[in-house]
Amino acid sequence: MKEMARSSRASSRLSWPRILHPLYYLRRPRRLFILLGFFLATTFLLWNQHKLPVLQQQQQQKLTSELIEQDFQRLSKEASVDELSSILIYKATKDMEFAGDAKNLGNESDSEHDPVTVWRRQQVKAAMLHAWSSYEKYAWGFDELQPQSKQGINEFGGFGATIVDSLDTLYIMGLQKQFQRARDWVAEHLVFNKNYEASVFETTIRLLGGLLSSYDLTGDMMFLHKAEQLAEQLMPAWDSPSGIPYNKMNMQSQHTSNSDWAGASSTLADLGTEQLEFIGLSQRTGNPKFKQRVEKVIMQLRKVFPSDGLLPIYINPNSGKPTAGKITFGAMGDSFYEYLLKVWIQGNKTEVVKHYREMWEQSMEGMMGLIMKSSPSGYTYIAERTSRDAIRKKMDELACFAPGMLTLGTEGASPEKASKYLELAKELAWTCYNFYMSTPTKLAGEEYYFTDGNDMSLRTKYNLLRPETVESLMYLWRKTGDPKYRDWGWNIFQAFELQSRTPFGYVGLKDVTTGRQDNRMQSYFLAETLKYLYLLFSPSSVIPLDEWVFNTEAHPLRIIPRVHEPVSLEEEIPEEVIDTDAQTDSILISDAEAAKRSRNGG
């Protein structure tokens, strides 16, 4: 009996290893099928439990998107533009819809889930829809909208500046239908042979930049063909004895000229802010002549580049040498310095473009000599230097691009310089933010003067919906991740909503102390201000800065490494002496008026 019990226990102990052996099931097919069925059922249940919430969320998002679209179509048929604005805020919750193109913009699924940030981004998108819908309804095909009188105006030759300027903003925000209508207008109506005296600078940064950016985002060859046509039309502007371009050109007769108020000279910002666009066009078409024209300009300036890297704002197109003029990072000087850095970035920081970076760092060292602090609050600002070498304690809002430029310039700098650039960028951004917060309307004026013991005082009181401060906040946010920059940007956006929004678009202010409005919606408000605000509240993967570089009108261009070509700007550099002591300031108009005439834009 005991022997039988031991045999039974032994049999029980041996059964578990036996049922785990594969041969056990191969000899018993029915049990094998049962085991496989159990395994598949268990796997399906586990997968389903994991996948079901994701599928439900996707279905809910799709249904919500369809309902939003249906409600929008139904309500917008009878709504006025003013009523439409509230509907657009609701519709702004739609996600980006460009299937297959997300790889060009970064993955929106990486978006932060912070509901405040998402909501703010939606509000900026709704503002863009309000501005764009108003333009479509009242000024379609014109350069810009006059919201107060509900009509269009042509300030840039009737080239549809708002359409071309807005293309990439519409695309980045995922506004597919609006983008398609704009694209079709460009294809069917944009021609350049017009009897109009154009600003070469404005035409380049708005139209050529907008077309190239749209090509880079979409791959649509139509945009590249239009860009090449425009560049060909502009070529005679560089036909000066020195290669320095004239600032103005009749687009039909191709007659070139400079303004009398500039003493017949070319202005620094105008002549030094076409390089990104024309180099980019050569890279995309394989035609080197566009690049050669604009790089000859910087090569000429390198010959006469002063030791502190700071050039006066007037350059003689015959001699290629500086003439009378102040030194400033504000109007008529600003974007020259910006493009020295950005051409280096555009070329992917290769050996070919090293001299651009060297010139930029030289200019930054010179700028340090213009950095001052106010009292008693200690606001850091960039002063100006007159043609007589005197310091003027004045800073334009236009110079508020500098914090963003310095932040961008930390990449590739030595650790010591990078730290210095970033710290200065933070201090300048605080000053620029206070340009806004110090006025009753919380919108910045155009010029500020600084006096000892009295900090800053507003000199020129109009606001033109400019983007420079929010541009710098976007760069600082991406570099530091400090949420205060988003908060500052949101406060500025709210001020635009309160002071500049009308039932039929957005307007500037004639006086930021009273809130008195003008009657013009600048095209760069859609191209720059709203785009930078949208990106400020978007993940860094949307237009990542290691893949794209923005032109001075906020049009993103893809970074394309420059290799297998001679080093740019290299030739024998003769010694030149800039004698500013013997030069007189022949400009009889005010700085503010000159800036307004030079660029009534961003």
mmCIF file with all atom_site columns, N, CA, C and O in Angstrom, residues 424-454:
data_model
loop_
_atom_site.group_PDB
_atom_site.id
_atom_site.type_symbol
_atom_site.label_atom_id
_atom_site.label_alt_id
_atom_site.label_comp_id
_atom_site.label_asym_id
_atom_site.label_entity_id
_atom_site.label_seq_id
_atom_site.pdbx_PDB_ins_code
_atom_site.Cartn_x
_atom_site.Cartn_y
_atom_site.Cartn_z
_atom_site.occupancy
_atom_site.B_iso_or_equiv
_atom_site.pdbx_formal_charge
_atom_site.auth_seq_id
_atom_site.auth_comp_id
_atom_site.auth_asym_id
_atom_site.auth_atom_id
_atom_site.pdbx_PDB_model_num
ATOM 1   N N  . LEU A 1 424 ? 22.601 88.873  -22.065 1.00 0.00 ? 424 LEU A N  1
ATOM 2   C CA . LEU A 1 424 ? 22.215 90.150  -22.663 1.00 0.00 ? 424 LEU A CA 1
ATOM 3   C C  . LEU A 1 424 ? 20.849 90.041  -23.334 1.00 0.00 ? 424 LEU A C  1
ATOM 4   O O  . LEU A 1 424 ? 20.026 90.964  -23.251 1.00 0.00 ? 424 LEU A O  1
ATOM 5   N N  . ALA A 1 425 ? 20.592 88.907  -23.996 1.00 0.00 ? 425 ALA A N  1
ATOM 6   C CA . ALA A 1 425 ? 19.291 88.699  -24.644 1.00 0.00 ? 425 ALA A CA 1
ATOM 7   C C  . ALA A 1 425 ? 18.160 88.769  -23.622 1.00 0.00 ? 425 ALA A C  1
ATOM 8   O O  . ALA A 1 425 ? 17.115 89.396  -23.866 1.00 0.00 ? 425 ALA A O  1
ATOM 9   N N  . LYS A 1 426 ? 18.350 88.152  -22.479 1.00 0.00 ? 426 LYS A N  1
ATOM 10  C CA . LYS A 1 426 ? 17.325 88.177  -21.432 1.00 0.00 ? 426 LYS A CA 1
ATOM 11  C C  . LYS A 1 426 ? 17.080 89.602  -20.927 1.00 0.00 ? 426 LYS A C  1
ATOM 12  O O  . LYS A 1 426 ? 15.929 90.011  -20.719 1.00 0.00 ? 426 LYS A O  1
ATOM 13  N N  . GLU A 1 427 ? 18.158 90.353  -20.732 1.00 0.00 ? 427 GLU A N  1
ATOM 14  C CA . GLU A 1 427 ? 18.017 91.720  -20.228 1.00 0.00 ? 427 GLU A CA 1
ATOM 15  C C  . GLU A 1 427 ? 17.320 92.622  -21.247 1.00 0.00 ? 427 GLU A C  1
ATOM 16  O O  . GLU A 1 427 ? 16.443 93.424  -20.890 1.00 0.00 ? 427 GLU A O  1
ATOM 17  N N  . LEU A 1 428 ? 17.694 92.497  -22.519 1.00 0.00 ? 428 LEU A N  1
ATOM 18  C CA . LEU A 1 428 ? 17.065 93.307  -23.558 1.00 0.00 ? 428 LEU A CA 1
ATOM 19  C C  . LEU A 1 428 ? 15.592 92.930  -23.738 1.00 0.00 ? 428 LEU A C  1
ATOM 20  O O  . LEU A 1 428 ? 14.741 93.800  -23.975 1.00 0.00 ? 428 LEU A O  1
ATOM 21  N N  . ALA A 1 429 ? 15.285 91.648  -23.632 1.00 0.00 ? 429 ALA A N  1
ATOM 22  C CA . ALA A 1 429 ? 13.891 91.210  -23.770 1.00 0.00 ? 429 ALA A CA 1
ATOM 23  C C  . ALA A 1 429 ? 13.024 91.818  -22.670 1.00 0.00 ? 429 ALA A C  1
ATOM 24  O O  . ALA A 1 429 ? 11.864 92.192  -22.913 1.00 0.00 ? 429 ALA A O  1
ATOM 25  N N  . TRP A 1 430 ? 13.564 91.926  -21.470 1.00 0.00 ? 430 TRP A N  1
ATOM 26  C CA . TRP A 1 430 ? 12.824 92.546  -20.369 1.00 0.00 ? 430 TRP A CA 1
ATOM 27  C C  . TRP A 1 430 ? 12.541 94.017  -20.671 1.00 0.00 ? 430 TRP A C  1
ATOM 28  O O  . TRP A 1 430 ? 11.437 94.518  -20.432 1.00 0.00 ? 430 TRP A O  1
ATOM 29  N N  . THR A 1 431 ? 13.504 94.706  -21.258 1.00 0.00 ? 431 THR A N  1
ATOM 30  C CA . THR A 1 431 ? 13.295 96.097  -21.656 1.00 0.00 ? 431 THR A CA 1
ATOM 31  C C  . THR A 1 431 ? 12.216 96.192  -22.728 1.00 0.00 ? 431 THR A C  1
ATOM 32  O O  . THR A 1 431 ? 11.312 97.031  -22.648 1.00 0.00 ? 431 THR A O  1
ATOM 33  N N  . CYS A 1 432 ? 12.314 95.343  -23.741 1.00 0.00 ? 432 CYS A N  1
ATOM 34  C CA . CYS A 1 432 ? 11.337 95.371  -24.837 1.00 0.00 ? 432 CYS A CA 1
ATOM 35  C C  . CYS A 1 432 ? 9.937  95.052  -24.338 1.00 0.00 ? 432 CYS A C  1
ATOM 36  O O  . CYS A 1 432 ? 8.954  95.668  -24.774 1.00 0.00 ? 432 CYS A O  1
ATOM 37  N N  . TYR A 1 433 ? 9.831  94.112  -23.436 1.00 0.00 ? 433 TYR A N  1
ATOM 38  C CA . TYR A 1 433 ? 8.527  93.793  -22.856 1.00 0.00 ? 433 TYR A CA 1
ATOM 39  C C  . TYR A 1 433 ? 7.960  95.008  -22.133 1.00 0.00 ? 433 TYR A C  1
ATOM 40  O O  . TYR A 1 433 ? 6.758  95.298  -22.217 1.00 0.00 ? 433 TYR A O  1
ATOM 41  N N  . ASN A 1 434 ? 8.821  95.749  -21.481 1.00 0.00 ? 434 ASN A N  1
ATOM 42  C CA . ASN A 1 434 ? 8.363  96.945  -20.776 1.00 0.00 ? 434 ASN A CA 1
ATOM 43  C C  . ASN A 1 434 ? 8.069  98.120  -21.711 1.00 0.00 ? 434 ASN A C  1
ATOM 44  O O  . ASN A 1 434 ? 7.382  99.060  -21.308 1.00 0.00 ? 434 ASN A O  1
ATOM 45  N N  . PHE A 1 435 ? 8.583  98.077  -22.939 1.00 0.00 ? 435 PHE A N  1
ATOM 46  C CA . PHE A 1 435 ? 8.103  99.032  -23.937 1.00 0.00 ? 435 PHE A CA 1
ATOM 47  C C  . PHE A 1 435 ? 6.584  98.899  -24.066 1.00 0.00 ? 435 PHE A C  1
ATOM 48  O O  . PHE A 1 435 ? 5.877  99.895  -24.264 1.00 0.00 ? 435 PHE A O  1
ATOM 49  N N  . TYR A 1 436 ? 6.093  97.681  -23.975 1.00 0.00 ? 436 TYR A N  1
ATOM 50  C CA . TYR A 1 436 ? 4.655  97.413  -24.068 1.00 0.00 ? 436 TYR A CA 1
ATOM 51  C C  . TYR A 1 436 ? 3.942  97.743  -22.756 1.00 0.00 ? 436 TYR A C  1
ATOM 52  O O  . TYR A 1 436 ? 2.969  98.506  -22.736 1.00 0.00 ? 436 TYR A O  1
ATOM 53  N N  . MET A 1 437 ? 4.436  97.182  -21.698 1.00 0.00 ? 437 MET A N  1
ATOM 54  C CA . MET A 1 437 ? 3.703  97.264  -20.434 1.00 0.00 ? 437 MET A CA 1
ATOM 55  C C  . MET A 1 437 ? 3.725  98.665  -19.821 1.00 0.00 ? 437 MET A C  1
ATOM 56  O O  . MET A 1 437 ? 2.929  98.954  -18.931 1.00 0.00 ? 437 MET A O  1
ATOM 57  N N  . SER A 1 438 ? 4.589  99.551  -20.301 1.00 0.00 ? 438 SER A N  1
ATOM 58  C CA . SER A 1 438 ? 4.688  100.892 -19.716 1.00 0.00 ? 438 SER A CA 1
ATOM 59  C C  . SER A 1 438 ? 3.682  101.877 -20.288 1.00 0.00 ? 438 SER A C  1
ATOM 60  O O  . SER A 1 438 ? 3.583  103.009 -19.811 1.00 0.00 ? 438 SER A O  1
ATOM 61  N N  . THR A 1 439 ? 2.920  101.477 -21.320 1.00 0.00 ? 439 THR A N  1
ATOM 62  C CA . THR A 1 439 ? 1.939  102.393 -21.908 1.00 0.00 ? 439 THR A CA 1
ATOM 63  C C  . THR A 1 439 ? 0.529  102.051 -21.404 1.00 0.00 ? 439 THR A C  1
ATOM 64  O O  . THR A 1 439 ? 0.273  100.907 -21.004 1.00 0.00 ? 439 THR A O  1
ATOM 65  N N  . PRO A 1 440 ? -0.387 102.993 -21.442 1.00 0.00 ? 440 PRO A N  1
ATOM 66  C CA . PRO A 1 440 ? -1.757 102.717 -20.979 1.00 0.00 ? 440 PRO A CA 1
ATOM 67  C C  . PRO A 1 440 ? -2.448 101.603 -21.769 1.00 0.00 ? 440 PRO A C  1
ATOM 68  O O  . PRO A 1 440 ? -3.283 100.890 -21.214 1.00 0.00 ? 440 PRO A O  1
ATOM 69  N N  . THR A 1 441 ? -2.104 101.462 -23.049 1.00 0.00 ? 441 THR A N  1
ATOM 70  C CA . THR A 1 441 ? -2.754 100.432 -23.871 1.00 0.00 ? 441 THR A CA 1
ATOM 71  C C  . THR A 1 441 ? -2.018 99.093  -23.813 1.00 0.00 ? 441 THR A C  1
ATOM 72  O O  . THR A 1 441 ? -2.509 98.102  -24.351 1.00 0.00 ? 441 THR A O  1
ATOM 73  N N  . LYS A 1 442 ? -0.847 99.067  -23.179 1.00 0.00 ? 442 LYS A N  1
ATOM 74  C CA . LYS A 1 442 ? 0.018  97.879  -23.127 1.00 0.00 ? 442 LYS A CA 1
ATOM 75  C C  . LYS A 1 442 ? 0.529  97.476  -24.506 1.00 0.00 ? 442 LYS A C  1
ATOM 76  O O  . LYS A 1 442 ? 0.928  96.328  -24.725 1.00 0.00 ? 442 LYS A O  1
ATOM 77  N N  . LEU A 1 443 ? 0.547  98.425  -25.445 1.00 0.00 ? 443 LEU A N  1
ATOM 78  C CA . LEU A 1 443 ? 1.173  98.226  -26.742 1.00 0.00 ? 443 LEU A CA 1
ATOM 79  C C  . LEU A 1 443 ? 2.326  99.206  -26.868 1.00 0.00 ? 443 LEU A C  1
ATOM 80  O O  . LEU A 1 443 ? 2.227  100.361 -26.443 1.00 0.00 ? 443 LEU A O  1
ATOM 81  N N  . ALA A 1 444 ? 3.415  98.761  -27.467 1.00 0.00 ? 444 ALA A N  1
ATOM 82  C CA . ALA A 1 444 ? 4.631  99.567  -27.529 1.00 0.00 ? 444 ALA A CA 1
ATOM 83  C C  . ALA A 1 444 ? 4.504  100.670 -28.563 1.00 0.00 ? 444 ALA A C  1
ATOM 84  O O  . ALA A 1 444 ? 3.852  100.514 -29.601 1.00 0.00 ? 444 ALA A O  1
ATOM 85  N N  . GLY A 1 445 ? 5.163  101.778 -28.284 1.00 0.00 ? 445 GLY A N  1
ATOM 86  C CA . GLY A 1 445 ? 5.351  102.807 -29.297 1.00 0.00 ? 445 GLY A CA 1
ATOM 87  C C  . GLY A 1 445 ? 6.536  102.452 -30.178 1.00 0.00 ? 445 GLY A C  1
ATOM 88  O O  . GLY A 1 445 ? 7.115  101.366 -30.090 1.00 0.00 ? 445 GLY A O  1
ATOM 89  N N  . GLU A 1 446 ? 6.933  103.388 -31.026 1.00 0.00 ? 446 GLU A N  1
ATOM 90  C CA . GLU A 1 446 ? 7.973  103.122 -32.016 1.00 0.00 ? 446 GLU A CA 1
ATOM 91  C C  . GLU A 1 446 ? 9.376  103.449 -31.530 1.00 0.00 ? 446 GLU A C  1
ATOM 92  O O  . GLU A 1 446 ? 10.331 102.757 -31.879 1.00 0.00 ? 446 GLU A O  1
ATOM 93  N N  . GLU A 1 447 ? 9.528  104.499 -30.726 1.00 0.00 ? 447 GLU A N  1
ATOM 94  C CA . GLU A 1 447 ? 10.847 104.933 -30.266 1.00 0.00 ? 447 GLU A CA 1
ATOM 95  C C  . GLU A 1 447 ? 10.792 105.298 -28.790 1.00 0.00 ? 447 GLU A C  1
ATOM 96  O O  . GLU A 1 447 ? 9.815  105.903 -28.325 1.00 0.00 ? 447 GLU A O  1
ATOM 97  N N  . TYR A 1 448 ? 11.885 104.959 -28.081 1.00 0.00 ? 448 TYR A N  1
ATOM 98  C CA . TYR A 1 448 ? 11.990 105.292 -26.666 1.00 0.00 ? 448 TYR A CA 1
ATOM 99  C C  . TYR A 1 448 ? 13.328 105.975 -26.408 1.00 0.00 ? 448 TYR A C  1
ATOM 100 O O  . TYR A 1 448 ? 14.363 105.569 -26.944 1.00 0.00 ? 448 TYR A O  1
ATOM 101 N N  . TYR A 1 449 ? 13.285 107.006 -25.579 1.00 0.00 ? 449 TYR A N  1
ATOM 102 C CA . TYR A 1 449 ? 14.498 107.703 -25.148 1.00 0.00 ? 449 TYR A CA 1
ATOM 103 C C  . TYR A 1 449 ? 14.727 107.446 -23.665 1.00 0.00 ? 449 TYR A C  1
ATOM 104 O O  . TYR A 1 449 ? 13.775 107.241 -22.906 1.00 0.00 ? 449 TYR A O  1
ATOM 105 N N  . PHE A 1 450 ? 15.985 107.438 -23.284 1.00 0.00 ? 450 PHE A N  1
ATOM 106 C CA . PHE A 1 450 ? 16.366 107.134 -21.905 1.00 0.00 ? 450 PHE A CA 1
ATOM 107 C C  . PHE A 1 450 ? 17.086 108.339 -21.303 1.00 0.00 ? 450 PHE A C  1
ATOM 108 O O  . PHE A 1 450 ? 17.985 108.907 -21.936 1.00 0.00 ? 450 PHE A O  1
ATOM 109 N N  . THR A 1 451 ? 16.676 108.710 -20.123 1.00 0.00 ? 451 THR A N  1
ATOM 110 C CA . THR A 1 451 ? 17.316 109.811 -19.418 1.00 0.00 ? 451 THR A CA 1
ATOM 111 C C  . THR A 1 451 ? 17.673 109.358 -18.005 1.00 0.00 ? 451 THR A C  1
ATOM 112 O O  . THR A 1 451 ? 16.926 108.591 -17.382 1.00 0.00 ? 451 THR A O  1
ATOM 113 N N  . ASP A 1 452 ? 18.798 109.834 -17.508 1.00 0.00 ? 452 ASP A N  1
ATOM 114 C CA . ASP A 1 452 ? 19.249 109.449 -16.175 1.00 0.00 ? 452 ASP A CA 1
ATOM 115 C C  . ASP A 1 452 ? 18.218 109.859 -15.131 1.00 0.00 ? 452 ASP A C  1
ATOM 116 O O  . ASP A 1 452 ? 17.740 110.996 -15.112 1.00 0.00 ? 452 ASP A O  1
ATOM 117 N N  . GLY A 1 453 ? 17.881 108.890 -14.288 1.00 0.00 ? 453 GLY A N  1
ATOM 118 C CA . GLY A 1 453 ? 16.932 109.154 -13.208 1.00 0.00 ? 453 GLY A CA 1
ATOM 119 C C  . GLY A 1 453 ? 15.481 109.036 -13.609 1.00 0.00 ? 453 GLY A C  1
ATOM 120 O O  . GLY A 1 453 ? 14.589 109.106 -12.764 1.00 0.00 ? 453 GLY A O  1
ATOM 121 N N  . ASN A 1 454 ? 15.214 108.845 -14.914 1.00 0.00 ? 454 ASN A N  1
ATOM 122 C CA . ASN A 1 454 ? 13.821 108.802 -15.370 1.00 0.00 ? 454 ASN A CA 1
ATOM 123 C C  . ASN A 1 454 ? 13.552 107.616 -16.284 1.00 0.00 ? 454 ASN A C  1
ATOM 124 O O  . ASN A 1 454 ? 12.542 107.585 -16.989 1.00 0.00 ? 454 ASN A O  1
#
